[in-house]
Coordinates of C-alpha atoms and ligand atoms in Angstrom, one line a residue:
M1 CA -20.3 -12.2 20.4
V2 CA -18.5 -10.3 17.6
K3 CA -19.1 -11.6 14.0
K4 CA -17.4 -8.9 12.0
A5 CA -14.3 -6.8 12.1
I6 CA -12.9 -3.4 11.1
L7 CA -9.1 -3.2 10.9
L8 CA -7.8 0.3 10.9
I9 CA -4.1 0.6 9.9
C10 CA -2.5 4.1 10.5
D11 CA 0.6 3.9 8.4
G12 CA 3.8 4.5 10.2
L13 CA 2.0 5.5 13.4
G14 CA 4.6 4.3 15.8
D15 CA 7.3 6.8 16.7
R16 CA 10.0 7.6 19.3
P17 CA 10.2 10.2 22.1
I18 CA 10.3 13.8 20.8
K19 CA 12.2 16.3 23.1
E20 CA 9.8 19.2 22.3
F21 CA 6.9 17.0 23.4
G22 CA 8.4 16.3 26.8
N23 CA 9.8 13.0 25.4
L24 CA 6.4 11.8 24.4
T25 CA 5.8 10.4 20.9
P26 CA 3.4 12.2 18.5
L27 CA 0.7 9.6 19.3
E28 CA 1.3 10.0 23.1
A29 CA 1.4 13.8 22.9
A30 CA -1.8 14.1 20.8
K31 CA -5.1 14.8 22.5
T32 CA -7.1 11.7 21.7
P33 CA -10.1 11.4 24.0
N34 CA -12.1 9.4 21.5
I35 CA -9.4 6.8 20.8
D36 CA -8.6 6.6 24.5
K37 CA -12.2 5.9 25.4
F38 CA -12.1 2.8 23.2
A39 CA -8.6 1.9 24.5
K40 CA -10.0 1.8 28.1
A41 CA -12.4 -0.9 27.0
A42 CA -9.9 -2.7 24.8
E43 CA -7.2 -5.3 25.0
T44 CA -3.9 -3.8 23.9
G45 CA -0.3 -4.8 23.1
V46 CA 2.6 -4.1 20.9
M47 CA 3.4 -5.7 17.6
Y48 CA 6.5 -6.4 15.5
T49 CA 4.9 -6.7 12.0
L50 CA 7.7 -8.8 10.5
G51 CA 9.4 -9.8 13.8
R52 CA 12.1 -8.1 15.8
G53 CA 15.0 -6.5 13.9
V54 CA 13.2 -6.2 10.6
T55 CA 12.4 -2.8 9.2
P56 CA 9.2 -3.4 7.2
G57 CA 8.3 -1.9 3.9
S58 CA 4.6 -0.9 3.8
D59 CA 3.7 -3.5 1.1
V60 CA 5.3 -6.5 2.9
A61 CA 4.0 -5.4 6.3
H62 CA 0.4 -5.3 5.1
M63 CA 0.8 -8.7 3.5
A64 CA 2.0 -10.1 6.9
L65 CA -0.9 -8.4 8.7
F66 CA -3.4 -10.1 6.4
G67 CA -1.7 -13.4 7.0
Y68 CA 0.2 -13.8 3.7
N69 CA 3.8 -14.5 4.6
P70 CA 5.7 -12.0 2.4
Y71 CA 8.8 -14.2 2.4
E72 CA 6.7 -16.7 0.5
Y73 CA 4.3 -14.6 -1.5
Y74 CA 5.9 -11.2 -2.2
R75 CA 6.4 -10.7 -5.9
G76 CA 7.6 -7.1 -6.0
R77 CA 5.7 -3.8 -6.4
G78 CA 4.7 -4.2 -10.1
P79 CA 1.8 -6.6 -9.6
I80 CA 0.5 -4.7 -6.5
E81 CA 0.5 -1.4 -8.4
A82 CA -1.3 -3.1 -11.4
C83 CA -4.0 -4.4 -9.1
G84 CA -4.2 -1.0 -7.5
I85 CA -5.3 0.7 -10.7
G86 CA -7.8 -2.0 -11.5
I87 CA -5.9 -4.3 -13.9
K88 CA -7.2 -7.9 -13.6
L89 CA -3.9 -9.8 -13.6
E90 CA -3.6 -13.4 -15.0
H91 CA -1.3 -16.1 -13.7
G92 CA 2.1 -15.6 -15.3
D93 CA 1.8 -11.9 -16.1
V94 CA 4.8 -9.8 -15.5
A95 CA 3.9 -6.4 -14.1
F96 CA 6.1 -3.2 -13.7
R97 CA 5.5 0.2 -12.3
G98 CA 7.0 3.2 -14.1
N99 CA 7.2 6.8 -15.0
L100 CA 6.7 8.7 -18.2
G101 CA 10.0 10.5 -18.6
T102 CA 11.8 12.7 -21.0
V103 CA 14.7 11.2 -23.0
N104 CA 16.8 13.0 -25.7
T105 CA 18.0 11.4 -29.0
D106 CA 21.2 10.2 -27.4
G107 CA 19.2 8.2 -24.9
L108 CA 20.0 10.5 -22.0
I109 CA 17.3 11.1 -19.4
I110 CA 16.4 14.9 -19.2
D111 CA 13.7 14.4 -16.6
R112 CA 12.5 11.2 -15.0
R113 CA 9.0 12.7 -14.6
A114 CA 8.6 14.5 -17.9
G115 CA 8.4 18.0 -16.2
R116 CA 6.0 16.7 -13.6
I117 CA 3.4 15.9 -16.2
T118 CA 0.0 15.7 -14.6
D119 CA -1.9 13.3 -16.9
V120 CA -0.4 10.5 -19.0
K121 CA -3.7 8.8 -20.0
E122 CA -3.5 9.7 -23.7
L123 CA 0.2 8.7 -23.9
C124 CA -0.5 5.3 -22.3
E125 CA -3.5 4.7 -24.5
A126 CA -1.2 5.3 -27.6
V127 CA 1.0 2.3 -26.6
D128 CA -1.6 0.1 -24.9
G129 CA -2.1 -3.2 -26.6
I130 CA 1.2 -3.4 -28.5
E131 CA 2.2 -7.0 -29.3
I132 CA 5.8 -8.1 -29.7
N133 CA 7.0 -11.7 -30.1
G134 CA 3.5 -12.9 -29.1
I135 CA 3.6 -10.9 -25.9
K136 CA 0.8 -8.3 -25.3
F137 CA 1.7 -5.1 -23.5
I138 CA -1.0 -3.6 -21.3
V139 CA -0.3 0.0 -20.5
K140 CA -2.4 2.0 -18.1
A141 CA -1.9 5.5 -16.5
G142 CA -1.5 5.9 -12.8
T143 CA -1.6 9.2 -11.0
A144 CA 0.4 12.1 -12.4
H145 CA 3.5 10.9 -14.3
R146 CA 3.0 7.2 -13.2
A147 CA 2.1 4.2 -15.3
V148 CA 1.8 0.5 -15.0
V149 CA 2.8 -1.9 -17.7
V150 CA 1.9 -5.6 -17.8
M151 CA 3.5 -8.2 -20.2
R152 CA 1.1 -11.0 -20.9
G153 CA 1.9 -14.2 -22.8
K154 CA 3.9 -17.4 -22.6
G155 CA 7.4 -17.9 -21.4
L156 CA 7.9 -14.8 -19.3
S157 CA 10.1 -14.2 -16.2
S158 CA 10.4 -11.3 -13.8
N159 CA 14.1 -12.0 -13.1
I160 CA 15.2 -9.1 -15.3
S161 CA 16.8 -5.7 -14.6
S162 CA 15.2 -2.3 -14.5
I163 CA 15.7 0.2 -17.3
D164 CA 15.3 3.2 -15.0
P165 CA 18.7 4.7 -14.1
K166 CA 16.9 6.6 -11.3
A167 CA 18.9 9.7 -12.1
E168 CA 18.8 12.6 -14.7
N169 CA 21.6 13.0 -17.2
A170 CA 22.1 9.2 -17.2
K171 CA 21.5 6.8 -20.0
V172 CA 18.4 4.7 -20.1
K173 CA 19.6 1.2 -19.1
T174 CA 19.2 -1.8 -21.4
C175 CA 17.1 -4.5 -19.7
V176 CA 19.2 -7.6 -19.0
P177 CA 18.3 -11.1 -17.8
L178 CA 19.3 -11.8 -14.2
D179 CA 19.6 -15.5 -14.6
D180 CA 20.5 -18.0 -17.4
T181 CA 16.9 -19.1 -18.2
P182 CA 15.5 -18.7 -21.7
E183 CA 12.5 -17.0 -20.1
A184 CA 14.5 -14.2 -18.5
K185 CA 16.5 -13.7 -21.8
F186 CA 13.3 -13.6 -23.9
T187 CA 11.5 -11.2 -21.5
A188 CA 14.4 -8.8 -21.4
E189 CA 14.8 -8.8 -25.2
T190 CA 11.0 -8.3 -25.7
L191 CA 10.9 -5.5 -23.1
N192 CA 13.8 -3.7 -24.9
Q193 CA 11.9 -3.9 -28.2
F194 CA 8.9 -2.5 -26.5
T195 CA 10.9 0.4 -25.0
E196 CA 12.2 1.3 -28.5
K197 CA 8.8 0.9 -30.2
S198 CA 6.9 2.9 -27.6
R199 CA 9.5 5.6 -27.6
T200 CA 9.1 6.1 -31.4
I201 CA 5.3 6.2 -31.0
L202 CA 5.3 8.6 -28.1
S203 CA 7.9 10.9 -29.6
K204 CA 5.5 11.6 -32.6
H205 CA 2.3 11.7 -30.5
P206 CA 0.2 14.9 -31.0
F207 CA -0.1 15.2 -27.2
N208 CA 3.7 15.5 -26.9
Q209 CA 3.9 17.8 -30.0
E210 CA 1.5 20.1 -28.2
R211 CA 3.6 20.0 -25.0
E212 CA 6.7 20.8 -27.0
K213 CA 5.0 23.8 -28.6
N214 CA 4.1 25.1 -25.1
G215 CA 7.7 24.6 -23.9
D216 CA 6.9 21.6 -21.7
L217 CA 9.0 18.5 -21.5
V218 CA 7.6 15.6 -23.4
G219 CA 6.7 12.2 -22.0
N220 CA 8.5 10.1 -24.6
I221 CA 9.8 7.1 -22.6
I222 CA 8.3 4.7 -20.1
L223 CA 10.9 4.0 -17.4
L224 CA 10.0 0.7 -16.0
R225 CA 11.1 -0.9 -12.7
G226 CA 9.8 -3.3 -10.0
A227 CA 9.1 -6.3 -12.2
G228 CA 7.1 -9.0 -10.5
Q229 CA 5.4 -12.1 -11.9
Y230 CA 1.8 -12.5 -10.7
E231 CA 0.8 -15.8 -9.2
H232 CA -2.8 -16.4 -8.2
L233 CA -3.1 -16.4 -4.4
Q234 CA -5.7 -17.8 -2.2
T235 CA -8.2 -14.9 -1.7
F236 CA -8.9 -13.3 1.6
Y237 CA -12.4 -14.9 1.4
E238 CA -11.0 -18.3 0.6
K239 CA -8.5 -18.1 3.5
Y240 CA -10.9 -16.7 6.2
G241 CA -14.5 -17.0 4.9
L242 CA -14.8 -13.2 5.4
K243 CA -16.2 -10.9 2.8
G244 CA -13.7 -8.0 2.8
A245 CA -13.8 -4.4 1.6
C246 CA -11.0 -1.8 1.6
V247 CA -11.3 1.9 2.2
A248 CA -8.0 3.6 1.3
G249 CA -6.7 6.6 -0.6
G250 CA -3.2 5.2 -1.5
G251 CA -2.9 3.1 -4.7
L252 CA -0.5 0.6 -3.0
Y253 CA -3.1 -0.2 -0.3
K254 CA -5.9 -0.5 -2.7
G255 CA -3.6 -2.8 -4.8
I256 CA -2.8 -5.1 -1.9
A257 CA -6.5 -5.4 -0.9
S258 CA -7.5 -5.9 -4.5
M259 CA -4.7 -8.6 -5.0
F260 CA -6.3 -10.5 -2.1
G261 CA -9.8 -10.2 -3.7
M262 CA -11.3 -7.6 -1.4
D263 CA -13.6 -5.0 -2.9
V264 CA -12.0 -1.6 -3.1
V265 CA -14.6 1.0 -2.2
D266 CA -14.0 4.6 -3.4
V267 CA -14.7 7.3 -0.9
E268 CA -15.1 11.0 -1.7
G269 CA -12.1 13.0 -0.4
A270 CA -9.9 10.0 0.4
T271 CA -6.6 11.3 -1.0
A272 CA -3.8 9.6 1.2
L273 CA -2.6 13.2 1.8
P274 CA -2.9 15.3 5.0
N275 CA -6.1 16.9 3.5
T276 CA -7.7 13.4 3.3
N277 CA -11.3 13.2 4.6
V278 CA -10.9 10.7 7.5
R279 CA -14.5 11.2 8.6
N280 CA -15.8 10.1 5.2
K281 CA -13.6 7.1 5.3
F282 CA -14.7 6.0 8.8
S283 CA -18.4 6.6 8.0
K284 CA -18.1 4.5 4.8
A285 CA -16.4 1.7 6.8
V286 CA -19.2 1.7 9.4
E287 CA -21.8 1.7 6.6
L288 CA -20.0 -1.3 4.9
I289 CA -19.7 -3.3 8.1
N290 CA -23.3 -2.7 9.0
G291 CA -24.2 -3.9 5.5
D292 CA -22.9 -7.0 3.6
Y293 CA -19.3 -7.0 4.6
D294 CA -17.7 -9.2 7.3
F295 CA -14.3 -7.3 7.3
V296 CA -13.4 -3.8 6.4
F297 CA -9.8 -2.7 6.1
I298 CA -9.3 1.1 6.5
H299 CA -5.9 2.6 5.6
V300 CA -4.7 6.1 6.6
K301 CA -1.4 7.3 5.1
P302 CA -0.3 10.7 6.4
T303 CA 0.9 9.5 9.8
D304 CA 3.7 7.9 7.8
S305 CA 4.4 10.6 5.1
L306 CA 4.5 13.4 7.7
A307 CA 7.0 11.5 9.7
E308 CA 9.1 10.8 6.6
D309 CA 9.1 14.6 6.2
K310 CA 10.3 14.9 9.8
K311 CA 7.3 16.9 10.8
P312 CA 6.3 15.8 14.4
N313 CA 3.9 18.7 15.0
E314 CA 2.0 17.8 11.8
K315 CA 2.0 14.1 12.6
R316 CA 0.6 14.9 16.1
A317 CA -2.1 17.1 14.5
F318 CA -3.0 14.4 12.0
V319 CA -3.4 11.9 14.9
E320 CA -5.9 14.4 16.4
K321 CA -7.7 14.5 13.1
I322 CA -8.0 10.7 13.3
D323 CA -9.3 11.0 16.8
D324 CA -11.9 13.6 15.9
A325 CA -13.3 11.2 13.2
F326 CA -12.9 8.2 15.6
A327 CA -16.2 9.3 17.4
I328 CA -18.0 7.8 14.4
F329 CA -17.1 4.3 15.7
N330 CA -19.6 4.9 18.6
Q331 CA -22.1 3.9 15.9
L332 CA -20.7 0.4 15.7
N333 CA -23.0 -2.5 16.5
D334 CA -22.3 -5.0 19.3
D335 CA -21.4 -7.6 16.7
T336 CA -18.4 -5.6 15.4
L337 CA -14.8 -5.9 16.5
L338 CA -12.5 -2.9 16.0
V339 CA -8.8 -3.4 15.7
V340 CA -6.4 -0.4 15.5
T341 CA -2.7 -0.6 14.7
A342 CA 0.1 0.4 12.3
D343 CA 2.1 -1.4 9.6
H344 CA 5.4 -0.2 11.1
S345 CA 6.9 2.8 13.0
T346 CA 8.2 5.8 11.2
P347 CA 10.1 7.9 13.8
C348 CA 10.2 11.6 12.9
E349 CA 13.8 11.8 14.0
M350 CA 14.8 9.3 11.3
G351 CA 12.4 10.3 8.5
R352 CA 12.1 6.7 7.5
H353 CA 10.7 3.4 8.7
S354 CA 12.2 1.7 11.7
A355 CA 12.1 -1.7 13.2
D356 CA 10.4 -0.4 16.4
S357 CA 7.2 -2.1 17.5
V358 CA 3.7 -0.5 17.0
P359 CA 0.8 -0.3 19.4
V360 CA -2.3 -2.5 18.7
M361 CA -5.7 -2.6 20.3
F362 CA -8.7 -4.9 20.0
W363 CA -12.1 -3.5 21.0
G364 CA -15.5 -5.2 21.0
S365 CA -18.0 -7.1 23.2
S366 CA -16.0 -10.4 23.0
V367 CA -12.7 -8.8 24.0
R368 CA -11.2 -9.1 27.6
P369 CA -10.2 -5.6 28.4
D370 CA -6.9 -5.0 30.2
N371 CA -5.9 -2.1 32.5
V372 CA -4.5 0.2 29.8
E373 CA -6.2 3.5 29.7
S374 CA -4.9 5.1 26.5
F375 CA -3.6 4.2 23.1
G376 CA 0.1 4.9 22.8
E377 CA 3.4 3.1 22.3
R378 CA 4.3 2.8 26.0
A379 CA 0.8 2.4 27.4
C380 CA 0.1 -0.5 25.1
S381 CA 3.4 -2.2 26.0
Q382 CA 1.6 -2.9 29.4
G383 CA -1.4 -4.5 27.7
G384 CA -2.9 -7.9 27.9
L385 CA -1.9 -9.1 24.5
G386 CA 1.8 -8.6 25.3
V387 CA 4.1 -8.6 22.4
I388 CA 2.8 -10.1 19.2
E389 CA 3.9 -10.3 15.5
G390 CA 2.1 -9.3 12.4
K391 CA 1.3 -12.9 11.5
D392 CA -0.6 -13.2 14.9
L393 CA -3.1 -10.5 14.0
M394 CA -5.6 -12.4 11.7
P395 CA -5.6 -15.5 14.0
Q396 CA -6.5 -13.3 16.9
I397 CA -9.3 -11.7 14.9
Q398 CA -10.5 -15.1 13.8
N399 CA -10.4 -16.3 17.4
L400 CA -12.6 -13.5 18.6
L401 CA -15.0 -14.0 15.7
G402 CA -15.3 -17.7 16.8
N403 CA -13.8 -19.0 13.6
I404 CA -10.9 -21.1 14.9
P405 CA -11.8 -24.8 15.1
L406 CA -10.8 -27.0 18.0
Y407 CA -7.4 -28.6 17.9
G408 CA -7.5 -32.0 19.5
A409 CA -10.5 -33.4 21.3
Ligands
LIG1 ZN1 3.7 1.9 5.8

């Protein structure tokens, strides 16, 4: 009987028929002997991660797959991004994501990404720890021009507007409260003071003076958006009794796993880009599941990003790269369940997420295989699981692991 599980989520894997592929999807058109070998011994189905007619964002889709109803628990991108770069959030913190941008003396945005600045660590450190009105501002660098800001203290609200106009040659917006509460008013005022104060400090910073000398745009404003107030959630372990780990390249996915209390394990070459080392990721996952962990979540991003770029050939080639690495799962022990699916479909013809279903398969010694012979959108629609929703995924995993108690007598 299976006791442990690996969940592999290939972001945006589902697609629609592509004329050049003889009306097959990139997944159907790809040569995937390794994945199909598992599919033959698996129970398959199709899944609407947030139900029919909902086009899921990646963040909320992942929440649903882990059994956290996003309509109840989603608090915006800020807290997830903060968790993703390793900030330990406290109940009541308000977190934002943002960019280091360039603003002129009239408050006009010259460049939202400060000339594609590659490292903002020094600039973030210069304004980290500022206190205004009893509120502490925690400022940490993300990748390239990105940063995360957390407001910590009493009486905060996330119901405030963004200051990022999301366009160049536009004025930086003043943050305003979005409701009548004293908390929203206080938070907006304090944030505006922080924006002014940090702008003064950043404008004079030696790092920026050096950039100016070299003719580069300076990072002199932190454009914040995506405010969310962190609430402590039941951890994945508390919810399921499973010790979980995450193997991912993308910050968003590390953030979601970290927010649920999973251990985020860094893997060499895991970039979330098409050059990502899928083999290293799958090997690490097998090592973790054969070790202390009961549950390993693997996330692979380029199936989504290549479809957003409307590149079906590259998406198909990346599926084949996944298949090549998939042979590593032959090393899985008898006690391990392998679940493969996606968080949503990203049809290449649209270049964005859609509300189409995604294929799903459960493989392992406790699984009742169906007659499906390959892993694809149409093949899996004939599978034994039928049509499920994202919220059904963890209960089915828990059932196969023998963790669902008897209802009734
Ligand atoms: Zn996604």
